[in-house]
Short mmCIF file of C-alpha atoms in Angstrom, two decimals:
data_model
loop_
_atom_site.label_atom_id
_atom_site.label_comp_id
_atom_site.label_asym_id
_atom_site.label_seq_id
_atom_site.Cartn_x
_atom_site.Cartn_y
_atom_site.Cartn_z
CA MET Y 1 173.02 65.76 132.18
CA SER Y 2 174.93 66.81 129.08
CA THR Y 3 175.29 64.37 126.21
CA ILE Y 4 178.51 63.88 124.23
CA LEU Y 5 178.86 62.00 120.95
CA ILE Y 6 182.33 60.53 120.40
CA VAL Y 7 183.14 59.78 116.75
CA ASP Y 8 186.48 57.95 116.46
CA ASP Y 9 187.57 54.80 114.63
CA ALA Y 10 190.09 53.74 117.33
CA PRO Y 11 188.07 51.48 119.67
CA ALA Y 12 190.44 51.66 122.65
CA GLY Y 13 190.62 55.45 122.70
CA ARG Y 14 186.94 55.92 121.93
CA GLU Y 15 185.80 53.58 124.71
CA ALA Y 16 188.34 54.91 127.24
CA ILE Y 17 187.16 58.48 126.72
CA ALA Y 18 183.51 57.38 126.87
CA LYS Y 19 184.04 55.60 130.21
CA TRP Y 20 185.98 58.53 131.63
CA LEU Y 21 183.28 60.99 130.57
CA GLN Y 22 180.58 58.78 132.11
CA LYS Y 23 182.50 58.87 135.41
CA GLU Y 24 182.61 62.66 135.04
CA GLY Y 25 178.80 62.71 134.86
CA PHE Y 26 178.16 62.90 131.11
CA GLU Y 27 175.97 60.66 129.00
CA THR Y 28 177.97 59.36 126.04
CA PHE Y 29 177.28 57.79 122.68
CA THR Y 30 179.92 56.50 120.32
CA ALA Y 31 180.39 55.98 116.60
CA ARG Y 32 183.21 54.33 114.61
CA ASN Y 33 183.21 56.76 111.67
CA GLY Y 34 181.41 59.75 110.24
CA ALA Y 35 178.68 57.68 108.58
CA GLU Y 36 177.81 55.98 111.87
CA GLY Y 37 178.24 59.34 113.61
CA LEU Y 38 175.53 60.85 111.44
CA VAL Y 39 173.13 58.05 112.39
CA ARG Y 40 173.95 58.53 116.10
CA LEU Y 41 173.57 62.31 115.72
CA LYS Y 42 170.03 61.86 114.41
CA GLU Y 43 169.20 59.50 117.31
CA THR Y 44 170.80 61.35 120.23
CA LYS Y 45 170.89 65.13 119.67
CA PRO Y 46 174.16 65.60 121.62
CA ASP Y 47 175.22 68.77 123.38
CA LEU Y 48 178.80 68.37 122.11
CA ILE Y 49 180.72 66.18 119.64
CA LEU Y 50 184.27 64.84 120.04
CA LEU Y 51 185.46 64.10 116.51
CA ASP Y 52 188.47 62.30 115.06
CA HIS Y 53 189.82 63.41 111.70
CA MET Y 54 191.15 60.29 109.96
CA MET Y 55 188.42 57.61 109.77
CA PRO Y 56 187.22 55.11 107.16
CA GLU Y 57 184.07 55.68 105.10
CA VAL Y 58 183.43 59.28 106.16
CA ASP Y 59 186.30 61.26 107.69
CA GLY Y 60 185.93 63.94 110.34
CA LEU Y 61 186.10 66.97 108.05
CA THR Y 62 183.51 65.50 105.67
CA PHE Y 63 181.25 64.71 108.65
CA LEU Y 64 181.72 68.24 110.01
CA ALA Y 65 181.02 69.86 106.64
CA GLY Y 66 177.87 67.75 106.32
CA ILE Y 67 176.40 68.61 109.71
CA ARG Y 68 177.18 72.32 109.43
CA ARG Y 69 174.77 72.56 106.47
CA PHE Y 70 171.80 71.88 108.78
CA PRO Y 71 170.56 74.66 111.10
CA LYS Y 72 169.69 72.21 113.89
CA TRP Y 73 173.33 70.98 114.04
CA LYS Y 74 175.12 74.16 113.03
CA THR Y 75 175.70 75.34 116.60
CA ILE Y 76 176.67 72.04 118.25
CA PRO Y 77 180.18 72.51 119.63
CA VAL Y 78 182.65 70.14 117.94
CA ILE Y 79 186.04 69.40 119.46
CA MET Y 80 188.28 67.77 116.89
CA MET Y 81 190.75 65.32 118.42
CA THR Y 82 193.29 64.23 115.86
CA GLY Y 83 196.79 62.99 115.32
CA MET Y 84 197.06 65.45 112.40
CA LYS Y 85 199.45 68.29 113.19
CA ASP Y 86 199.27 69.65 109.65
CA SER Y 87 198.17 73.29 109.80
CA SER Y 88 196.18 72.95 106.56
CA HIS Y 89 193.84 70.44 108.24
CA HIS Y 90 193.50 72.76 111.22
CA ARG Y 91 192.61 75.69 108.94
CA LYS Y 92 190.07 73.56 107.06
CA ALA Y 93 188.46 72.56 110.38
CA GLU Y 94 188.29 76.23 111.38
CA THR Y 95 186.47 77.11 108.15
CA LEU Y 96 183.88 74.49 109.16
CA ASN Y 97 183.36 76.17 112.54
CA VAL Y 98 185.17 73.61 114.70
CA SER Y 99 185.08 74.76 118.33
CA ALA Y 100 188.51 73.41 119.29
CA TYR Y 101 191.30 71.41 117.65
CA LEU Y 102 193.28 69.11 119.94
CA VAL Y 103 196.24 67.02 118.78
CA LYS Y 104 196.17 63.51 120.24
CA ASN Y 105 199.07 62.69 122.57
CA GLU Y 106 199.48 66.42 123.27
CA PHE Y 107 196.60 66.89 125.71
CA THR Y 108 195.59 65.31 129.01
CA LEU Y 109 192.14 64.30 130.21
CA PRO Y 110 192.01 67.38 132.48
CA ASP Y 111 192.82 69.51 129.38
CA LEU Y 112 189.98 67.81 127.52
CA ARG Y 113 187.66 68.40 130.48
CA LYS Y 114 188.48 72.11 130.55
CA CYS Y 115 187.79 72.31 126.83
CA ILE Y 116 184.45 70.51 127.21
CA ASP Y 117 183.47 72.76 130.12
CA LYS Y 118 184.27 75.82 128.01
CA TYR Y 119 181.63 74.83 125.46
CA LEU Y 120 179.01 73.28 127.73
CA GLY Y 121 179.06 76.03 130.33
CA SER Y 122 178.80 75.53 134.05
CA GLY Y 123 176.05 72.91 133.87
CA GLN Y 124 178.61 70.12 134.37
CA PRO Y 125 181.14 71.22 137.01
CA ALA Y 126 184.16 68.98 137.32
CA PRO Y 127 183.97 66.92 140.51
CA ALA Y 128 187.70 67.08 141.27
CA MET Y 129 188.39 70.63 140.15
CA ALA Y 130 186.27 73.72 139.81
CA ALA Y 131 186.19 75.42 136.45
CA PRO Y 132 187.85 78.84 136.60
CA THR Y 133 185.51 81.79 136.75
CA PRO Y 134 185.77 83.68 133.46
CA ALA Y 135 186.83 87.30 133.62
CA PRO Y 136 184.04 89.73 132.75
CA HIS Y 137 184.00 90.94 129.17
CA PRO Y 138 185.50 94.45 128.92
CA ALA Y 139 182.36 95.77 127.22
CA ILE Y 140 180.11 94.71 130.10
#
């Protein structure tokens, strides 16, 4: 079972996504901000992180910059879910090796599921829909 850490200061959204992911077969852990996220990261060793941008204490980009300095966390896929449409924030997230950047209210749960499946591989097939088979790489 894959583990997902959800770091978001909005309790309703954070808990709704956690419950939905649990129904989808994932183990979830949550944190209210980047500082709490770091504590949870040390405790859980997640396979993927869903990360909000704007949070009190430690924001998403600061959290992301912090974890990318450590080899053991450098390769954890991070999907940033934010209300920030500003391209400068998106570019900053890309420099910190964010895996995907989703704008809140512009994606659906099936969109989020496809994005998660992209980074976790086929170990967690969606119960209601099969993940598309990727086309072979031209060099193969």
